[in-house]
Every structure is written in C-alpha cells, then in structure tokens.
Amino acid sequence: MNASGRQDLQIKRVSSRKRSREDRRTHLTPVRKRGGANYTCLQTCKDWRLSSIMAEGRAVECCSDSEDLFGDYDSILEDRLDAGEHNERHRDDQPDFTALRARRTREDVLTDSIVDVLAGEPFEDLPTSQHRFQEQVDGAAKRSRLQDGDKSSPPLRDAEDGSRARRSVTEEAKRTMLCNAAAPSSVSRSVGLKDAGVSEEISVAMRAMEEVCAETTDLGPFYGLPTRVKELLFTLRGIEHLYDWQETCLNLDCVQQRRNLIYSLPTSGGKTLVAEILVLRELLCRRKHCLFILPYISLVQEKVRGLASFGLELDFMVEEYAGSKGRFPPARRRNNRSVYVATIEKAHSLVNSLIETGRMHQLGLVVVDELHMLGDGSRGAIIEMTLAKVLYTSKSTQIIGMSATLGNIKDLQTFLRAENYTNDFRPVQLKEYVKLNDTIYEVDPKEEECFKFSRLLNFKYSSSMQKVDPDHIIALVTEVIPAHSCLVFCPTKKNCENVVGMICKYLKEEFLHLRKEEKAVLLGQLKAGGHGSVCPVLRRTVPYGLAYHHSGLTSEERKLVEEAYSNGVLCLLACTSTLAAGINLPARRVILRSPFVASDFLKRSQYKQMVGRAGRAGIDAAGESVLVLQDKDRRMAKTLVCAPMENCYSNLLRDDGKGLLSLILSLIGLNITSTVDRVRDFLCGTLLSVQQKHLCAETSLTEAVQQSVDLLKDKDLITVTAQGLQVTKLGRATFKGSVDLTYSDLLYKDLSKGLEGLLLNSCLHLVYLVTPYDMITQCRPDWMVFFRQFTLLTAAEQKMSAAVGVPESFIARKAAGQTVRKELEELWPFRALLTELTRRLSYCVTSELIPLMEVSGVMESRAKQLYNAGYRTLTHLANADPSVLSHTIEHLLKKHANQIVASAKMLLSDRASALQEEVDELLMKPSDQPTAETRLV
C-alpha cells in the first residue's frame, strides 16, 4: 500500500514465451486455437471481425506507458511458477493484439467487439475455480460501469450517426488477456494450488488498469500519442528529439488537464511543434475537430502542405480556409475528424457557422499563432471576437496561444482564462549589432548607451562606391555570402529592388559560376510562370544568386524564389518586413537597411521578428543581426533595441467602434444575445472589458454598447421585436458576408442597381461589382494608361462603364463592390455568376487548369506541366506514384511530388466526404415527417 492508501501492483517480466493452453480451452481462449464446431464458421469471418476491432481501436484509449503492457501478459504470473513449469512451455505462433492491429485496411467495417462475439458461448469446459473467477470479473466490470457513469473517457461514435456507444475495445482486450492469464492449467499442479492467490493478484491488476483507463485519453508513449507519430516526425520532418522546453511545456499540468495556455518564446524557438502535437492529440485521442489560426495565406498554405502527410498516415482531414477556399459550415464527417487551417478572417466566419449550426461542441481545440496580433488594428479586433465567442459558447474547447513576449501578458491571461509559460530558448544564439558610419556596435542593455564597440568594417570603398552605397550594405553582405545566406530587410518594395541591383553590380565574377545550372533552371521557371517574360531585375540578379521578395511578385514567383533560397541556389534576398512574419526563411546574417517600415518607425515586436530570422538551427552555430542607423536615429534606436516589450490592447473601439458594431451585430444574428443586457454580459468576457479602465476613459463600456445598438438600428441592420433584438435581412447578409458596416448600404444599392442592367457579354461588370470599396484609397492609376485601355474596350463594355457612372468623358472610378452572399434573396442571380468568377479570379488560368491549381503547391507553370503529362484531374494526381511523377515532370523534386500527391488525396477525400454527406441528408427521414397523429391534429 502506498501513502494514499492505494494498493500498488508490481509486475515482473521473466519470459517472452506464452504458456501452452492446449489442454485447457475456455470461452476466453482465441477461437483459432480452440478449434471445435464453430471454428470453421468463425475462421471464415475472422478477417472482417478482427479488422473491425482494429478499426474501432484506432479511436480508443490505452495506457500511456512507454512499453506494451500486454504483449507478454502471462508474465503477471511468471514469478509464481516453478522451474518445472517453465520447461513445459512451448513456442506459440498466435499473433498478439498489437500485431493484429497492423492488419487493418481502409475497407474494414466497424462491427461488434470481440467480447460481443464470444460472450454468448457456453462455459462447458471451465472448472469451478474458473467459474468463480469469471463471476468476479463480470461483477467487478458491472460495478465499475455503474460507478463510473459518464466519467470514463473512451470516445464514442458520433451521436449523429445513431451508433450505440460501446465500451473501449482496449479495455475488453485487457480483461480477456487477464482472464486467460488467470486460467489454471492441468499441465502444472503449482498453478492449481495457487489459484486463490493468483485470482487476488489478477483482481488487483484489473482494478489498477481500469483506473488508468478511466483517467487518461492516452493512446501511446509519445506525449499520449502512438509511437507512429514519433516515427512520422522523424521521417517527414527529421525531428528525432524535442527540446527540453518543449517537453516541459507538453507536461505542464494545465496542458494535461486541457486548460487554456499562452506560451511565449523568441522566433525560431520551436513553438509550432508543440501546438502540432497538441492538435494531433486532440484529433486522435479525443476525436474532436481543431482550428489552427495563422495570420497570412502563405502560412496557411505552408501548414496545410506540412500536415497533409500526417493526415493521410493518421486518418484525419486537413482543410484549408484561406483566400477563396473553405466551406461554411464545414462538412459533417461521419468518422474522420478535421483540422481547419485558417486565416484570421476565415477563422471568424468558421466559428460563426459552427455556432449557427449548433456544432461548437465538436471543436475541441483552437490554436492561435501570433496571439500578440490582438493589438494589431482591425485584424486584432477579429481575433478578439473569435476567441470571445469560443469562450462564451463552448466550455469544453481548449485555447492555445503562441505569442511573442508582451509587457501585459497578464491581461491576455485574464481574457482567455489561461496560464502562461515563458522561455527565452533559441536553438541558435543570436548576436545583435547596430552600424553607425563605418563602426559596428554590439547591443548590450547593461551598457549606459545600450551599445558596446565591437569592430570597424574591413572593406575598402572607392569614392564612387561610397556615393552609391553610403550605408556600406555591400561590405556587410560580402562578409557572409556566398558561403552563408543573408536577408536584407528594406523599408519599401522599390528599395528592395534597388538594393539587390546595387549589390550585384559590385560582386566578383566567381558568383556567376556557383550553381550555374540550377540558377538557369530557376530563370526558366520564372520565365514559364511569367508567360515568357521575366522581371528585368531578377534576370540580372539571379545569376549572381540574389533576388528580391515582396508582395509585387506573383504567388508563383514568390514560391520559386523561396524554394531557391531554401535550397541554397540563392544566397541573398532583399525583402520587406512581411517576410519576417510570413514563411520561415532563416539566414546566417540579417541586415535591417533602415529602422523604418515605409515612413513609420519600427515597433519592437517587428524588430524582434526580423532579427529572429538570424540563425539556422542545425546549420549555423550563431546568428547575427545588423541594424543600419543614421546619427539622427540613434536615440530612437536605443529605445527600439533595449526597451521593454510593448503592450497589447483591444481594438474593438478602434475606428469609431467599428469592431464593437460588428461584434454586436453578429451576436444578435447568431442568437447568442437578444437584449442589451445580454450584450453587456457577453462583453464582460472580452479583452476590452479587462482593459476598460485604460480604453474607456471618455465613454464607459455600457454607454458604448448602447450607442452601437442605436447606430445599428439607424442603419436598418437590427430591429426591435416582441422577442427582443433581431437582425434584418440586410443585417444578416452583412455579418455573414463579413461586409464592412461602413459600406453595407452602399453595396446593397450598387448590387440592386446592377440587377437592373447586368451585362454578361464579358466579365467586366461582375469584376466591377466585386472590387472592394477600400481599394479606392489604394488606387493611384496612370490616367493616360487608363484612357488608352478604355478605348480598347468593346462598345458593349464602354456602355456598361457609362451605366455605372464612368463614361468616356469622366474616366474616374467613384464606387466599387464586394463579394455578395446569398442571404438577400433578391440578389440570387449573383450567386451562380460569382461562384465561377471567383474561381477564375483566384487562379487567373484557363478553365481546364483550375482543378490542378486547387492542389496545394501547384502554380500555373506546374499545372501546365502536369496537364501536358496527362495528369489532368484531381483523381489523376491522387493516384499518381510520387517517384514516377518526379521523373516525369521536369525539375520536380521527390519531396514536392509527395506533397502534391498527399494534397490531391486529401482534396479527393474531402470531396468524397461532402458527397457522402449529401447522400446521408437525402436518405434521412425528415424531422417534420407527417404522421397519423399530425393528421388528426
């Protein structure tokens, strides 16, 4: 007995052999060994029965011990047997439970457990002692079920499928094995003499294992996951061991008990891997859906590609919610679970759709990357709305936030009711420097001025070079390239192109000979993706191993440049700040060309993101960052590199309370609230409420709510009825279409006017209607070019232009449109028209290439290659052999071929599930089916 009064069970393993049971067959003995009249029939059915057990076993709970407790279950009794009995044992060829599991195939069908199959058979050959033991086992199991009630955690089949809940197959298998282990054998008298003692020992063992099964959802030794997950991490990612901080984080009490958590580490510390392990645990152990929120489309696409292979191996879906992709509400999966990888905006719409359809209980985990973006303008307001709704509508959904270190992290903890874990770990040491004139200073917060002299630049500049490169960028980059990689962050897109062009002018000719053939291939791919033309800057710089990276590149050009840099074909990228928050492209040295982004001085969080790209784990021993300063910027730079981390504040009241208006409208539309008082109750669970003393100094939160409700009434988005506040049709269309409330009435007028004379002889009118209003401030057209293009329009298109208020005499666009949803019935013609237009605008390719473009990692030039090679549909790609594909398609690496095939399989499976859902709905009996009783009424 231990200190807590619980009896401990000690199990000693002596032999891997299982004893013979030829002379004592019971109903608990496997049928194949038992023989008899029923053997032939059951032998015929063994494949589907055993495979069904394994299929159901995929979702069940097992003990989390790092070893197989039941591969050699006879060892429970081993230390009680004498040496003579050991000599009586012989080799047994019966495969164990774990081996049987490997035989499962995708075509297997779920059916009754093995206990159900064998339960009805007679106990003809059982001795009295075994009868008594079986009665004890049955009684203990019955009492355990009555006492546990709903506390046991083995997952059940979906209630929607109408399948009856059944006990864990693992639990039944353990009991069967224990009973077999306890069965006395006539071969040895020692077992018979010690039957009473053995029965007691087995009883203790069973109680201990039942207790373990009731308290854990572990499926294996790798942080509650099967060893297969660990093998996949090594095979697909090359990850053999976790960092110490990752192990500590995964073993935190709040993680084990599924409480909310915010963890903060520097960039490149390995935060994402922890989140991915938690996602896999939720999908495989608890059988719940997961939502993974990322800030940018490129990150969503990268994550979808990275998880697709895991999904195929571990049997879960990976669904992309970015750009034009995503289904609202998501498809109902009959057996599979899904991880929804979404941008901030798409995640909000997804949560809204789950609330509206009453499916929030299916969402087990929400992971938010870059949680500190809560303080980032309108996008921060959307994150806050999403998380507040999750907290309010689902008490069982866990929230995990990954964040940079913040000064007021406790505010976020209060908002999310979360614990915080912080670590300053970096896999590669980072050394920060600043450059003033020709001197390099090391950043040292202990110094009075924060800067400590390090060295002088060792590079001779001619007078002409000094004029061209006064900031000594060439000297800084040539210290590391081409042997190592370098990133140069520039304040503007134009500056990126100028800097990379300037550097290549002064590089030695030997740069041209390094990986010459691969650079030629890259130029060829850029030319193919650009319809025969390449940017003049890239044409000049790529041969030297240099390129620029900013939003001016097409998605295909950006992907090609990123791959070439990752593979070492390119050794330097001149880029804007967006790369720091986007795809992971580390470098030996990071140079900040200026402490400005456009005309705005850098925030500390932006600076930390940029310098965090320095140092490549497993490649570099250290990383370096150099901030180029002018004398006038020295004081502000001191604050930038040495000041405490910034604070994060709610943005719901930003822009005249636009976020608060949108939140209240959606709360009423989703029937979460119907009165002003309930709106106030909801807002008590927001970050705005936590920080109201700081943010609501002029107007109280109560007054702000009342003002917002009044404004929504004035805009005819909500109305007051006997039941309370309700949304109008326009209000419902506005919040479901994520339309900016500032433009909702204008958009409705434009679309209504469009119905009066919609011109469909080209797509010009539709393009006009779906152009966002907020692009007006971003448009700076060259009016001469605009006029020349206008004269090239057909007469019908010019007529359309005049109809919307842009005649030839007044070439200026005053209004635009946004994507419309089907909530307003009078606008139904747009639904069919815009669906196809959206697909065409998303990919900008011919219609036959669109199915291929939907596959993650396939751009236009690659789609053309695949189409010409005979891979013309999603089915072709899903059934392709990656090895054959990589040999057939020029310049396609095996790694990328695997990703393409995995993505195609995932998409095909997703569509099959959607079709199956439609079939189920068609065959389902309507809930309002008329009956005899209803006819009488």
PDB file of C-alpha atoms in Angstrom, residues 54-166:
ATOM      1  CA  MET A  54      -8.800  -2.711 -35.002  1.00  0.00           C
ATOM      2  CA  ALA A  55     -10.751  -0.032 -36.847  1.00  0.00           C
ATOM      3  CA  GLU A  56     -12.638   0.797 -33.702  1.00  0.00           C
ATOM      4  CA  GLY A  57      -9.455   0.554 -31.683  1.00  0.00           C
ATOM      5  CA  ARG A  58      -7.963   3.490 -33.510  1.00  0.00           C
ATOM      6  CA  ALA A  59     -10.053   5.903 -31.515  1.00  0.00           C
ATOM      7  CA  VAL A  60      -9.877   4.245 -28.136  1.00  0.00           C
ATOM      8  CA  GLU A  61      -7.809   4.876 -25.061  1.00  0.00           C
ATOM      9  CA  CYS A  62      -4.790   2.928 -23.972  1.00  0.00           C
ATOM     10  CA  CYS A  63      -2.402   3.244 -21.104  1.00  0.00           C
ATOM     11  CA  SER A  64       0.296   5.787 -21.819  1.00  0.00           C
ATOM     12  CA  ASP A  65       3.193   3.607 -20.650  1.00  0.00           C
ATOM     13  CA  SER A  66       6.153   3.569 -22.959  1.00  0.00           C
ATOM     14  CA  GLU A  67       6.090  -0.225 -23.227  1.00  0.00           C
ATOM     15  CA  ASP A  68       3.494  -2.724 -24.381  1.00  0.00           C
ATOM     16  CA  LEU A  69       1.840  -3.928 -21.182  1.00  0.00           C
ATOM     17  CA  PHE A  70       0.031  -6.813 -22.847  1.00  0.00           C
ATOM     18  CA  GLY A  71       2.398  -8.251 -25.461  1.00  0.00           C
ATOM     19  CA  ASP A  72       3.574 -10.714 -22.782  1.00  0.00           C
ATOM     20  CA  TYR A  73       0.692 -10.661 -20.387  1.00  0.00           C
ATOM     21  CA  ASP A  74       1.493 -14.114 -18.930  1.00  0.00           C
ATOM     22  CA  SER A  75       4.394 -12.554 -17.067  1.00  0.00           C
ATOM     23  CA  ILE A  76       1.919 -11.343 -14.420  1.00  0.00           C
ATOM     24  CA  LEU A  77       2.018 -14.879 -13.059  1.00  0.00           C
ATOM     25  CA  GLU A  78       5.605 -15.659 -14.031  1.00  0.00           C
ATOM     26  CA  ASP A  79       7.200 -15.219 -10.642  1.00  0.00           C
ATOM     27  CA  ARG A  80       4.735 -17.723  -9.105  1.00  0.00           C
ATOM     28  CA  LEU A  81       5.657 -20.595 -11.409  1.00  0.00           C
ATOM     29  CA  ASP A  82       8.338 -23.135 -10.608  1.00  0.00           C
ATOM     30  CA  ALA A  83      11.180 -24.144 -12.914  1.00  0.00           C
ATOM     31  CA  GLY A  84       9.411 -27.325 -13.953  1.00  0.00           C
ATOM     32  CA  GLU A  85       6.510 -25.421 -15.414  1.00  0.00           C
ATOM     33  CA  HIS A  86       8.854 -23.245 -17.464  1.00  0.00           C
ATOM     34  CA  ASN A  87      10.106 -26.381 -19.210  1.00  0.00           C
ATOM     35  CA  GLU A  88       6.541 -27.306 -20.187  1.00  0.00           C
ATOM     36  CA  ARG A  89       6.030 -24.114 -22.212  1.00  0.00           C
ATOM     37  CA  HIS A  90       6.494 -24.128 -25.953  1.00  0.00           C
ATOM     38  CA  ARG A  91       6.599 -21.524 -28.745  1.00  0.00           C
ATOM     39  CA  ASP A  92       3.227 -20.025 -29.591  1.00  0.00           C
ATOM     40  CA  ASP A  93       2.623 -18.609 -33.074  1.00  0.00           C
ATOM     41  CA  GLN A  94      -0.546 -16.711 -32.123  1.00  0.00           C
ATOM     42  CA  PRO A  95      -0.063 -13.009 -33.046  1.00  0.00           C
ATOM     43  CA  ASP A  96      -0.600 -10.570 -30.190  1.00  0.00           C
ATOM     44  CA  PHE A  97      -3.077  -7.703 -30.020  1.00  0.00           C
ATOM     45  CA  THR A  98      -0.595  -5.164 -31.341  1.00  0.00           C
ATOM     46  CA  ALA A  99       0.293  -7.336 -34.330  1.00  0.00           C
ATOM     47  CA  LEU A 100      -3.349  -7.797 -35.232  1.00  0.00           C
ATOM     48  CA  ARG A 101      -3.796  -4.047 -35.316  1.00  0.00           C
ATOM     49  CA  ALA A 102      -1.392  -3.698 -38.199  1.00  0.00           C
ATOM     50  CA  ARG A 103      -3.651  -5.784 -40.456  1.00  0.00           C
ATOM     51  CA  ARG A 104      -6.380  -3.173 -40.569  1.00  0.00           C
ATOM     52  CA  THR A 105      -7.272  -1.927 -44.023  1.00  0.00           C
ATOM     53  CA  ARG A 106      -9.234   1.119 -45.144  1.00  0.00           C
ATOM     54  CA  GLU A 107     -12.075  -1.094 -46.357  1.00  0.00           C
ATOM     55  CA  ASP A 108     -12.691  -2.561 -42.895  1.00  0.00           C
ATOM     56  CA  VAL A 109     -16.133  -2.029 -41.425  1.00  0.00           C
ATOM     57  CA  LEU A 110     -16.896  -1.229 -37.792  1.00  0.00           C
ATOM     58  CA  THR A 111     -18.756  -4.041 -36.080  1.00  0.00           C
ATOM     59  CA  ASP A 112     -19.169  -5.748 -32.704  1.00  0.00           C
ATOM     60  CA  SER A 113     -16.185  -6.142 -30.435  1.00  0.00           C
ATOM     61  CA  ILE A 114     -14.556  -9.487 -29.869  1.00  0.00           C
ATOM     62  CA  VAL A 115     -16.175  -9.688 -26.453  1.00  0.00           C
ATOM     63  CA  ASP A 116     -19.607  -9.402 -28.069  1.00  0.00           C
ATOM     64  CA  VAL A 117     -18.673 -12.230 -30.475  1.00  0.00           C
ATOM     65  CA  LEU A 118     -17.577 -14.600 -27.757  1.00  0.00           C
ATOM     66  CA  ALA A 119     -19.870 -13.607 -24.894  1.00  0.00           C
ATOM     67  CA  GLY A 120     -22.734 -15.922 -25.782  1.00  0.00           C
ATOM     68  CA  GLU A 121     -20.702 -19.130 -25.995  1.00  0.00           C
ATOM     69  CA  PRO A 122     -21.038 -21.792 -23.210  1.00  0.00           C
ATOM     70  CA  PHE A 123     -18.669 -22.366 -20.275  1.00  0.00           C
ATOM     71  CA  GLU A 124     -18.743 -26.139 -20.672  1.00  0.00           C
ATOM     72  CA  ASP A 125     -15.048 -26.758 -20.062  1.00  0.00           C
ATOM     73  CA  LEU A 126     -14.490 -24.318 -17.168  1.00  0.00           C
ATOM     74  CA  PRO A 127     -13.519 -25.707 -13.734  1.00  0.00           C
ATOM     75  CA  THR A 128     -15.283 -24.466 -10.627  1.00  0.00           C
ATOM     76  CA  SER A 129     -12.496 -22.078  -9.690  1.00  0.00           C
ATOM     77  CA  GLN A 130     -12.601 -20.511 -13.155  1.00  0.00           C
ATOM     78  CA  HIS A 131     -16.387 -20.140 -12.925  1.00  0.00           C
ATOM     79  CA  ARG A 132     -15.946 -18.273  -9.661  1.00  0.00           C
ATOM     80  CA  PHE A 133     -13.244 -16.087 -11.154  1.00  0.00           C
ATOM     81  CA  GLN A 134     -15.386 -15.274 -14.200  1.00  0.00           C
ATOM     82  CA  GLU A 135     -18.272 -14.282 -11.946  1.00  0.00           C
ATOM     83  CA  GLN A 136     -15.915 -11.978 -10.018  1.00  0.00           C
ATOM     84  CA  VAL A 137     -14.711 -10.400 -13.250  1.00  0.00           C
ATOM     85  CA  ASP A 138     -18.239  -9.833 -14.540  1.00  0.00           C
ATOM     86  CA  GLY A 139     -19.377  -8.429 -11.205  1.00  0.00           C
ATOM     87  CA  ALA A 140     -16.392  -6.080 -10.958  1.00  0.00           C
ATOM     88  CA  ALA A 141     -16.939  -4.848 -14.504  1.00  0.00           C
ATOM     89  CA  LYS A 142     -20.640  -4.248 -13.851  1.00  0.00           C
ATOM     90  CA  ARG A 143     -19.928  -2.325 -10.638  1.00  0.00           C
ATOM     91  CA  SER A 144     -17.272  -0.286 -12.422  1.00  0.00           C
ATOM     92  CA  ARG A 145     -19.705   0.699 -15.161  1.00  0.00           C
ATOM     93  CA  LEU A 146     -22.382   1.686 -12.670  1.00  0.00           C
ATOM     94  CA  GLN A 147     -19.981   3.757 -10.586  1.00  0.00           C
ATOM     95  CA  ASP A 148     -18.174   5.477 -13.442  1.00  0.00           C
ATOM     96  CA  GLY A 149     -21.247   6.528 -15.353  1.00  0.00           C
ATOM     97  CA  ASP A 150     -20.191   9.216 -17.806  1.00  0.00           C
ATOM     98  CA  LYS A 151     -16.741   9.718 -16.279  1.00  0.00           C
ATOM     99  CA  SER A 152     -14.989   7.196 -18.486  1.00  0.00           C
ATOM    100  CA  SER A 153     -13.316   8.823 -21.430  1.00  0.00           C
ATOM    101  CA  PRO A 154     -13.229   6.260 -24.258  1.00  0.00           C
ATOM    102  CA  PRO A 155     -14.513   8.113 -27.335  1.00  0.00           C
ATOM    103  CA  LEU A 156     -17.872   7.093 -28.725  1.00  0.00           C
ATOM    104  CA  ARG A 157     -19.044   7.052 -32.287  1.00  0.00           C
ATOM    105  CA  ASP A 158     -20.787  10.185 -33.460  1.00  0.00           C
ATOM    106  CA  ALA A 159     -24.231  10.550 -31.944  1.00  0.00           C
ATOM    107  CA  GLU A 160     -25.393  11.915 -35.285  1.00  0.00           C
ATOM    108  CA  ASP A 161     -24.696   8.575 -36.896  1.00  0.00           C
ATOM    109  CA  GLY A 162     -27.059   6.922 -34.430  1.00  0.00           C
ATOM    110  CA  SER A 163     -24.453   4.332 -33.463  1.00  0.00           C
ATOM    111  CA  ARG A 164     -24.799   2.944 -29.983  1.00  0.00           C
ATOM    112  CA  ALA A 165     -21.987   3.724 -27.555  1.00  0.00           C
ATOM    113  CA  ARG A 166     -19.820   0.756 -26.663  1.00  0.00           C
TER     114      ARG A 166
END
